[in-house]
Amino acid sequence: MITLPVVGTPSWGSPLNFALAALAHSEFNANDHGLLAWTYDVAQVSTSATPTSGTIRLIKLPYVTQSVSITSVALHVNTAAVTGTAGQNFVGLYSSSGTRLAQSADCTTDFATSGAKVIALTAPYAAVPGRYYVAVLANAGTPPALGQSSSSASTVGNFNLVASAARFANGPAAQTSLPATITMTGLTPSANATWAGIA
């Protein structure tokens, strides 16, 4: 769905660019699956990888071209977590500068079963055009294996990007909650091209 501004409001550029981009591509997009944006077509998910318990996984979304209300984070759990630590599993949304913008309630139960997950944030986030990251924190004896398109050298999914702007990265370790800020220059590019989306 494309929302155009009403007569008298500014900034037609972003929604028109969004509309033109959608018309230029015949493949399925996030809107076809009830999402606002995703890292890539979910049909490309072909494998999975288990994040390190307590280490934040950051997944960059494509540039958000118009103001939207983000209410949920989407993931695919290929293999359920084992012995999850209650109160220490979360998903969230961060700015490109590393500021936490929104987060879920504890999602230990969500990670305890496999399948498609659309995990609600505790409050909707009014996003303006810009770049955002999905964050995943799992604490468990064996964290959930998250769906991804590949597991190759970290330079593949992060081609030509510095660590602070990586598409797929690992953040701070030994975390039991999502921190208010993350130092983006401290990210470690990841070989795991984890799939994520927002709704």
XYZ file of N, CA and C in Angstrom:
597
model
N 0.837 -1.183 0.000
C 0.000 0.000 0.000
C 0.882 1.246 0.000
N 0.575 2.217 -0.829
C 1.326 3.463 -0.925
C 0.450 4.595 -0.436
N 0.914 5.315 0.584
C 0.151 6.425 1.144
C 0.702 7.726 0.593
N -0.126 8.466 -0.136
C 0.286 9.748 -0.688
C -0.202 10.878 0.207
N 0.589 11.971 0.311
C 0.143 13.096 1.136
C -1.075 13.778 0.531
N -1.894 14.368 1.398
C -3.078 15.078 0.908
C -2.665 16.446 0.374
N -3.566 17.070 -0.371
C -3.283 18.389 -0.943
C -2.951 19.366 0.180
N -1.888 20.115 -0.012
C -1.507 21.121 0.971
C -0.417 20.673 1.912
N -0.086 19.362 1.919
C 1.002 18.890 2.774
C 2.277 18.801 1.952
N 3.442 18.890 2.614
C 4.706 18.889 1.885
C 5.183 17.489 1.522
N 6.277 17.431 0.788
C 7.052 16.219 0.526
C 6.300 15.146 -0.242
N 6.113 15.401 -1.521
C 5.599 14.356 -2.395
C 6.717 13.437 -2.864
N 7.970 13.885 -2.719
C 9.097 13.148 -3.277
C 9.215 11.727 -2.781
N 9.170 11.537 -1.463
C 9.377 10.194 -0.908
C 8.313 9.196 -1.342
N 7.007 9.501 -1.180
C 6.016 8.508 -1.608
C 6.023 8.269 -3.110
N 6.343 9.308 -3.909
C 6.395 9.105 -5.352
C 7.573 8.222 -5.736
N 8.713 8.419 -5.066
C 9.866 7.547 -5.317
C 9.539 6.114 -4.931
N 8.826 5.959 -3.806
C 8.423 4.627 -3.351
C 7.507 3.976 -4.381
N 6.551 4.753 -4.909
C 5.614 4.226 -5.896
C 6.324 3.822 -7.174
N 7.248 4.666 -7.631
C 7.979 4.358 -8.857
C 8.848 3.123 -8.692
N 9.466 2.986 -7.519
C 10.298 1.808 -7.269
C 9.450 0.545 -7.280
N 8.247 0.628 -6.680
C 7.363 -0.536 -6.642
C 6.896 -0.914 -8.045
N 6.594 0.093 -8.864
C 6.129 -0.176 -10.213
C 7.235 -0.724 -11.108
N 8.479 -0.388 -10.782
C 9.602 -0.794 -11.619
C 9.999 -2.247 -11.408
N 9.493 -2.869 -10.373
C 9.876 -4.241 -10.049
C 8.651 -5.144 -10.085
N 8.799 -6.248 -10.778
C 7.670 -7.157 -10.909
C 7.696 -8.266 -9.868
N 8.811 -8.364 -9.108
C 8.890 -9.445 -8.131
C 8.052 -9.118 -6.894
N 7.887 -10.111 -6.041
C 7.157 -9.897 -4.797
C 7.941 -8.947 -3.900
N 7.211 -8.162 -3.117
C 7.873 -7.283 -2.160
C 7.249 -7.457 -0.790
N 7.763 -6.719 0.181
C 7.311 -6.875 1.563
C 5.813 -6.652 1.711
N 5.253 -5.689 0.976
C 3.820 -5.410 1.059
C 2.970 -6.623 0.701
N 3.462 -7.451 -0.225
C 2.718 -8.641 -0.624
C 2.576 -9.641 0.528
N 3.429 -9.513 1.531
C 3.401 -10.410 2.688
C 2.923 -9.697 3.953
N 2.302 -8.535 3.790
C 1.763 -7.814 4.943
C 2.813 -7.131 5.790
N 3.985 -6.854 5.206
C 5.066 -6.193 5.933
C 5.339 -4.823 5.331
N 5.958 -3.956 6.123
C 6.334 -2.637 5.634
C 7.655 -2.678 4.874
N 8.580 -3.511 5.341
C 9.893 -3.638 4.721
C 10.520 -4.936 5.186
N 11.481 -5.424 4.405
C 12.245 -6.618 4.809
C 13.651 -6.508 4.254
N 14.522 -7.361 4.756
C 15.912 -7.318 4.324
C 16.061 -7.796 2.887
N 15.263 -8.782 2.510
C 15.223 -9.321 1.145
C 14.029 -10.257 1.081
N 13.698 -10.726 -0.135
C 12.546 -11.606 -0.330
C 12.663 -12.835 0.572
N 11.630 -13.065 1.374
C 11.644 -14.181 2.320
C 11.775 -15.529 1.615
N 11.405 -15.606 0.334
C 11.545 -16.850 -0.413
C 13.009 -17.233 -0.613
N 13.926 -16.304 -0.350
C 15.354 -16.580 -0.479
C 15.940 -17.232 0.768
N 15.145 -17.338 1.824
C 15.629 -18.003 3.041
C 15.812 -19.484 2.733
N 17.037 -19.970 2.900
C 17.334 -21.354 2.521
C 18.103 -22.118 3.577
N 18.542 -21.418 4.634
C 19.304 -22.076 5.684
C 19.095 -21.292 6.980
N 19.858 -21.591 7.992
C 19.715 -20.869 9.260
C 21.028 -20.912 10.020
N 21.120 -20.072 11.031
C 22.289 -20.062 11.904
C 21.852 -19.643 13.298
N 22.540 -20.156 14.282
C 22.222 -19.871 15.681
C 23.125 -18.751 16.196
N 22.561 -17.638 16.637
C 23.397 -16.572 17.189
C 24.008 -16.994 18.524
N 25.065 -16.319 18.903
C 25.687 -16.579 20.199
C 24.786 -16.069 21.309
N 24.550 -16.889 22.301
C 23.695 -16.485 23.410
C 24.235 -15.208 24.054
N 23.358 -14.210 24.209
C 23.738 -12.961 24.861
C 24.376 -11.925 23.956
N 24.626 -12.278 22.687
C 25.216 -11.331 21.738
C 24.133 -10.778 20.830
N 24.052 -9.473 20.714
C 23.001 -8.837 19.924
C 23.302 -8.980 18.433
N 22.328 -9.471 17.689
C 22.414 -9.543 16.228
C 21.705 -8.312 15.657
N 22.409 -7.552 14.804
C 21.833 -6.376 14.160
C 21.687 -6.635 12.667
N 20.503 -6.309 12.141
C 20.159 -6.585 10.748
C 19.626 -5.285 10.143
N 20.345 -4.758 9.154
C 19.953 -3.478 8.559
C 18.798 -3.663 7.576
N 17.829 -2.776 7.672
C 16.706 -2.753 6.729
C 17.022 -1.827 5.559
N 16.405 -2.046 4.391
C 16.539 -1.075 3.307
C 16.017 0.284 3.761
N 16.460 1.321 3.085
C 16.068 2.685 3.441
C 14.546 2.809 3.458
N 14.002 3.287 4.569
C 12.557 3.526 4.683
C 12.263 4.861 4.014
N 11.434 4.837 2.984
C 11.256 6.017 2.136
C 10.116 6.936 2.541
N 9.281 6.517 3.481
C 8.186 7.388 3.902
C 7.884 7.150 5.369
N 7.186 8.082 5.980
C 6.834 7.957 7.396
C 5.853 6.809 7.586
N 6.168 5.906 8.527
C 5.320 4.751 8.798
C 5.277 4.488 10.298
N 4.253 3.798 10.736
C 4.159 3.364 12.123
C 4.586 1.903 12.191
N 5.686 1.648 12.881
C 6.219 0.291 12.993
C 5.711 -0.322 14.290
N 5.007 -1.432 14.182
C 4.403 -2.056 15.364
C 5.034 -3.404 15.735
N 5.749 -4.031 14.777
C 6.233 -5.390 15.007
C 7.530 -5.645 14.251
N 8.224 -6.673 14.698
C 9.409 -7.184 14.019
C 9.111 -8.609 13.564
N 9.512 -8.928 12.340
C 9.286 -10.270 11.791
C 10.608 -11.012 11.646
N 10.585 -12.300 12.006
C 11.733 -13.196 11.878
C 11.215 -14.560 11.484
N 12.123 -15.446 11.077
C 11.749 -16.846 10.912
C 12.662 -17.697 11.780
N 12.060 -18.423 12.722
C 12.820 -19.343 13.576
C 12.797 -20.713 12.908
N 13.932 -21.122 12.379
C 13.998 -22.427 11.713
C 14.053 -23.568 12.718
N 14.793 -23.368 13.807
C 14.878 -24.369 14.872
C 14.684 -23.665 16.203
N 13.780 -24.179 17.010
C 13.428 -23.526 18.275
C 14.600 -23.516 19.256
N 14.585 -22.516 20.124
C 15.579 -22.435 21.199
C 15.360 -23.565 22.195
N 16.420 -23.918 22.883
C 16.359 -24.931 23.937
C 16.793 -24.265 25.236
N 15.980 -24.421 26.272
C 16.268 -23.867 27.600
C 16.481 -22.361 27.525
N 15.469 -21.663 27.040
C 15.535 -20.207 26.987
C 15.512 -19.600 28.379
N 16.212 -18.489 28.546
C 16.265 -17.799 29.841
C 15.163 -16.746 29.872
N 14.139 -16.983 30.642
C 12.999 -16.074 30.701
C 13.442 -14.670 31.102
N 12.863 -13.679 30.422
C 13.159 -12.286 30.732
C 14.419 -11.757 30.089
N 15.066 -12.556 29.216
C 16.325 -12.122 28.613
C 16.343 -12.289 27.090
N 15.159 -12.342 26.475
C 15.057 -12.495 25.025
C 14.181 -11.373 24.464
N 14.721 -10.627 23.492
C 14.018 -9.461 22.976
C 14.331 -9.236 21.500
N 13.422 -8.540 20.830
C 13.720 -7.944 19.531
C 13.483 -6.455 19.670
N 14.103 -5.683 18.790
C 13.937 -4.244 18.884
C 14.297 -3.545 17.602
N 14.235 -2.231 17.659
C 14.505 -1.369 16.509
C 15.503 -0.309 16.946
N 16.563 -0.146 16.134
C 17.602 0.850 16.416
C 17.768 1.796 15.236
N 18.230 3.001 15.543
C 18.568 3.959 14.495
C 19.933 3.605 13.920
N 20.289 4.247 12.816
C 21.593 3.986 12.205
C 22.743 4.480 13.071
N 22.435 5.338 14.045
C 23.473 5.821 14.961
C 23.569 4.975 16.225
N 22.714 3.944 16.336
C 22.802 3.021 17.466
C 21.894 3.333 18.637
N 20.899 4.183 18.441
C 19.954 4.506 19.513
C 18.767 3.550 19.469
N 18.445 2.961 20.598
C 17.270 2.086 20.657
C 16.010 2.928 20.544
N 15.153 2.552 19.611
C 13.924 3.303 19.343
C 12.681 2.600 19.869
N 12.710 1.280 19.879
C 11.557 0.493 20.324
C 12.028 -0.918 20.612
N 11.267 -1.633 21.430
C 11.609 -3.018 21.715
C 10.347 -3.805 22.061
N 10.483 -5.114 22.031
C 9.380 -6.004 22.389
C 9.382 -6.259 23.885
N 8.333 -6.897 24.363
C 8.374 -7.514 25.683
C 9.227 -8.779 25.557
N 9.473 -9.458 26.634
C 10.256 -10.689 26.580
C 9.627 -11.666 25.589
N 10.453 -12.210 24.687
C 9.917 -13.118 23.673
C 10.534 -14.513 23.777
N 10.830 -14.936 24.998
C 11.338 -16.285 25.225
C 10.375 -17.326 24.656
N 9.082 -17.115 24.841
C 8.075 -18.058 24.341
C 8.066 -18.096 22.813
N 8.237 -16.935 22.176
C 8.282 -16.896 20.703
C 9.454 -17.711 20.168
N 10.593 -17.624 20.843
C 11.786 -18.332 20.387
C 11.730 -19.829 20.692
N 10.793 -20.243 21.534
C 10.718 -21.642 21.957
C 10.017 -22.541 20.949
N 9.481 -21.955 19.867
C 8.846 -22.741 18.816
C 9.369 -22.253 17.470
N 9.351 -23.134 16.490
C 9.826 -22.768 15.160
C 8.695 -22.140 14.334
N 9.074 -21.500 13.237
C 8.089 -20.934 12.323
C 8.216 -19.440 12.168
N 7.284 -18.868 11.399
C 7.262 -17.421 11.155
C 6.840 -16.691 12.428
N 7.561 -15.636 12.753
C 7.274 -14.859 13.958
C 7.054 -13.395 13.591
N 5.948 -12.840 14.074
C 5.711 -11.400 13.984
C 5.530 -10.944 15.433
N 6.575 -10.347 15.975
C 6.648 -10.055 17.406
C 6.356 -8.578 17.639
N 5.333 -8.314 18.432
C 4.889 -6.937 18.661
C 5.897 -6.160 19.493
N 6.056 -4.883 19.163
C 6.805 -3.953 19.994
C 5.900 -3.491 21.133
N 6.479 -3.070 22.220
C 5.661 -2.644 23.362
C 4.850 -1.390 23.044
N 5.321 -0.602 22.075
C 4.586 0.575 21.601
C 4.983 0.823 20.160
N 4.053 1.273 19.317
C 4.408 1.576 17.929
C 5.479 2.663 17.870
N 6.326 2.566 16.849
C 7.338 3.613 16.639
C 7.005 4.378 15.366
N 6.890 5.699 15.467
C 6.584 6.550 14.312
C 7.881 6.842 13.570
N 8.154 6.045 12.558
C 9.410 6.164 11.823
C 9.295 7.205 10.714
N 10.316 8.015 10.577
C 10.431 8.956 9.465
C 11.380 8.332 8.439
N 11.422 8.851 7.219
C 12.344 8.287 6.242
C 13.769 8.200 6.790
N 14.397 7.062 6.599
C 15.742 6.872 7.125
C 16.134 5.408 7.146
N 17.254 5.137 7.796
C 17.819 3.785 7.872
C 17.626 3.234 9.288
N 17.178 1.989 9.394
C 16.913 1.369 10.684
C 17.510 -0.040 10.743
N 17.737 -0.488 11.966
C 18.234 -1.840 12.207
C 17.244 -2.604 13.078
N 17.024 -3.867 12.736
C 16.336 -4.804 13.622
C 17.396 -5.417 14.533
N 17.090 -5.515 15.810
C 18.003 -6.142 16.772
C 17.354 -7.391 17.339
N 18.154 -8.435 17.509
C 17.679 -9.682 18.104
C 18.632 -10.056 19.233
N 18.074 -10.299 20.408
C 18.854 -10.782 21.544
C 18.231 -12.067 22.044
N 19.013 -13.142 22.012
C 18.540 -14.446 22.489
C 19.483 -14.952 23.567
N 18.914 -15.338 24.692
C 19.669 -15.972 25.763
C 19.053 -17.332 26.037
N 19.815 -18.377 25.787
C 19.305 -19.739 25.948
C 20.470 -20.713 25.976
N 20.194 -21.924 26.479
C 21.198 -22.981 26.389
C 21.607 -23.178 24.944
N 20.597 -23.225 24.069
C 20.808 -23.191 22.617
C 19.844 -22.161 22.047
N 20.344 -21.019 21.571
C 19.461 -19.990 21.015
C 18.739 -20.489 19.768
N 17.685 -19.797 19.354
C 16.957 -20.208 18.154
C 17.810 -20.040 16.898
N 17.680 -20.973 15.962
C 18.342 -20.831 14.662
C 17.473 -19.947 13.786
N 18.010 -18.825 13.346
C 17.248 -17.835 12.596
C 17.435 -18.028 11.096
N 16.325 -17.918 10.340
C 16.359 -18.099 8.900
C 17.246 -17.071 8.214
N 17.975 -17.526 7.204
C 18.856 -16.633 6.457
C 19.045 -17.159 5.045
N 19.614 -16.305 4.200
C 19.803 -16.697 2.806
C 21.121 -17.400 2.593
N 22.101 -17.125 3.439
C 23.415 -17.712 3.211
C 24.253 -17.619 4.466
N 25.338 -18.351 4.457
C 26.352 -18.251 5.495
C 27.682 -18.349 4.773
N 28.236 -17.196 4.481
C 29.452 -17.137 3.683
C 30.428 -16.229 4.402
N 31.456 -15.774 3.711
C 32.374 -14.822 4.320
C 31.623 -13.537 4.667
N 31.993 -12.910 5.773
C 31.295 -11.691 6.200
C 31.419 -10.579 5.176
N 32.406 -10.685 4.279
C 32.587 -9.647 3.268
C 31.570 -9.753 2.134
N 30.834 -10.866 2.057
C 29.875 -11.031 0.962
C 28.621 -10.190 1.224
N 27.903 -10.482 2.298
C 26.690 -9.724 2.614
C 26.970 -8.281 2.983
N 28.202 -7.995 3.382
C 28.584 -6.642 3.788
C 29.548 -6.005 2.778
N 29.425 -6.414 1.541
C 30.336 -5.953 0.494
C 30.480 -4.435 0.468
N 31.737 -3.971 0.562
C 32.070 -2.552 0.418
C 31.506 -1.675 1.530
N 31.150 -2.266 2.665
C 30.616 -1.499 3.788
C 31.591 -1.536 4.961
N 31.735 -0.403 5.645
C 32.518 -0.387 6.883
C 31.692 -1.053 7.982
N 32.358 -1.465 9.053
C 31.679 -2.208 10.126
C 30.484 -1.451 10.689
N 30.606 -0.138 10.843
C 29.527 0.647 11.457
C 28.298 0.771 10.572
N 28.417 0.356 9.299
C 27.282 0.421 8.380
C 26.945 -0.953 7.816
N 27.427 -2.015 8.474
C 27.211 -3.379 7.986
C 25.731 -3.709 7.877
N 25.376 -4.514 6.878
C 23.993 -4.991 6.752
C 23.700 -6.068 7.791
N 24.679 -6.913 8.054
C 24.526 -8.033 8.985
C 25.697 -7.978 9.956
N 25.406 -7.831 11.237
C 26.491 -7.629 12.193
C 26.139 -8.188 13.558
N 27.177 -8.412 14.341
C 27.018 -8.764 15.748
C 27.430 -7.567 16.585
N 26.620 -7.283 17.599
C 26.879 -6.158 18.483
C 27.472 -6.618 19.797
N 27.193 -5.883 20.861
C 27.799 -6.202 22.149
C 27.381 -7.577 22.677
N 28.305 -8.216 23.385
C 28.086 -9.545 23.956
C 27.701 -9.432 25.430
N 27.345 -10.570 26.025
C 27.009 -10.673 27.447
C 25.870 -9.734 27.848
N 24.856 -9.655 26.988
C 23.704 -8.784 27.249
C 22.507 -9.610 27.737
N 21.765 -9.047 28.665
C 20.514 -9.677 29.126
C 19.299 -8.828 28.765
N 19.553 -7.650 28.197
C 18.484 -6.763 27.713
C 19.066 -5.928 26.585
N 18.193 -5.282 25.828
C 18.661 -4.429 24.742
C 19.122 -3.088 25.316
N 20.383 -2.723 25.099
C 20.887 -1.467 25.677
C 20.265 -0.250 25.012
N 20.287 0.872 25.708
C 19.724 2.115 25.179
C 20.497 2.598 23.963
N 21.806 2.336 23.933
C 22.628 2.714 22.792
C 23.628 1.602 22.491
N 24.014 1.524 21.231
C 25.043 0.597 20.783
C 26.091 1.403 20.034
N 27.356 1.156 20.331
C 28.443 1.831 19.624
C 28.628 1.147 18.275
N 28.191 1.818 17.217
C 28.171 1.183 15.899
C 29.568 0.898 15.362
N 30.562 1.685 15.754
C 31.925 1.420 15.307
C 32.487 0.148 15.932
N 31.790 -0.373 16.957
C 32.234 -1.603 17.608
C 31.581 -2.854 17.049
N 30.759 -2.720 15.991
C 30.097 -3.879 15.403
C 31.114 -4.808 14.731
N 30.768 -6.092 14.724
C 31.560 -7.082 14.006
C 30.727 -7.592 12.843
N 31.126 -7.335 11.593
C 30.357 -7.833 10.451
C 30.175 -9.343 10.545
N 28.960 -9.796 10.203
C 28.615 -11.216 10.331
C 28.492 -11.876 8.965
N 28.868 -13.145 8.918
C 28.701 -13.936 7.693
C 27.277 -14.410 7.530
N 26.452 -14.240 8.562
C 25.067 -14.743 8.533
C 24.104 -13.675 8.038
N 23.573 -13.873 6.826
C 22.642 -12.913 6.229
C 21.230 -13.169 6.743
N 21.013 -12.856 8.022
C 19.740 -13.131 8.698
C 18.604 -12.343 8.062
N 17.456 -13.033 7.870
C 16.273 -12.369 7.329
C 15.488 -11.702 8.461
N 14.991 -10.503 8.205
C 14.120 -9.804 9.164
C 13.210 -8.857 8.398
N 12.115 -8.493 9.049
C 11.197 -7.532 8.462
C 10.528 -6.708 9.541
N 9.770 -5.715 9.116
C 9.002 -4.896 10.047
C 7.562 -4.802 9.546
N 6.638 -4.661 10.482
C 5.218 -4.530 10.152
C 4.627 -3.390 10.942
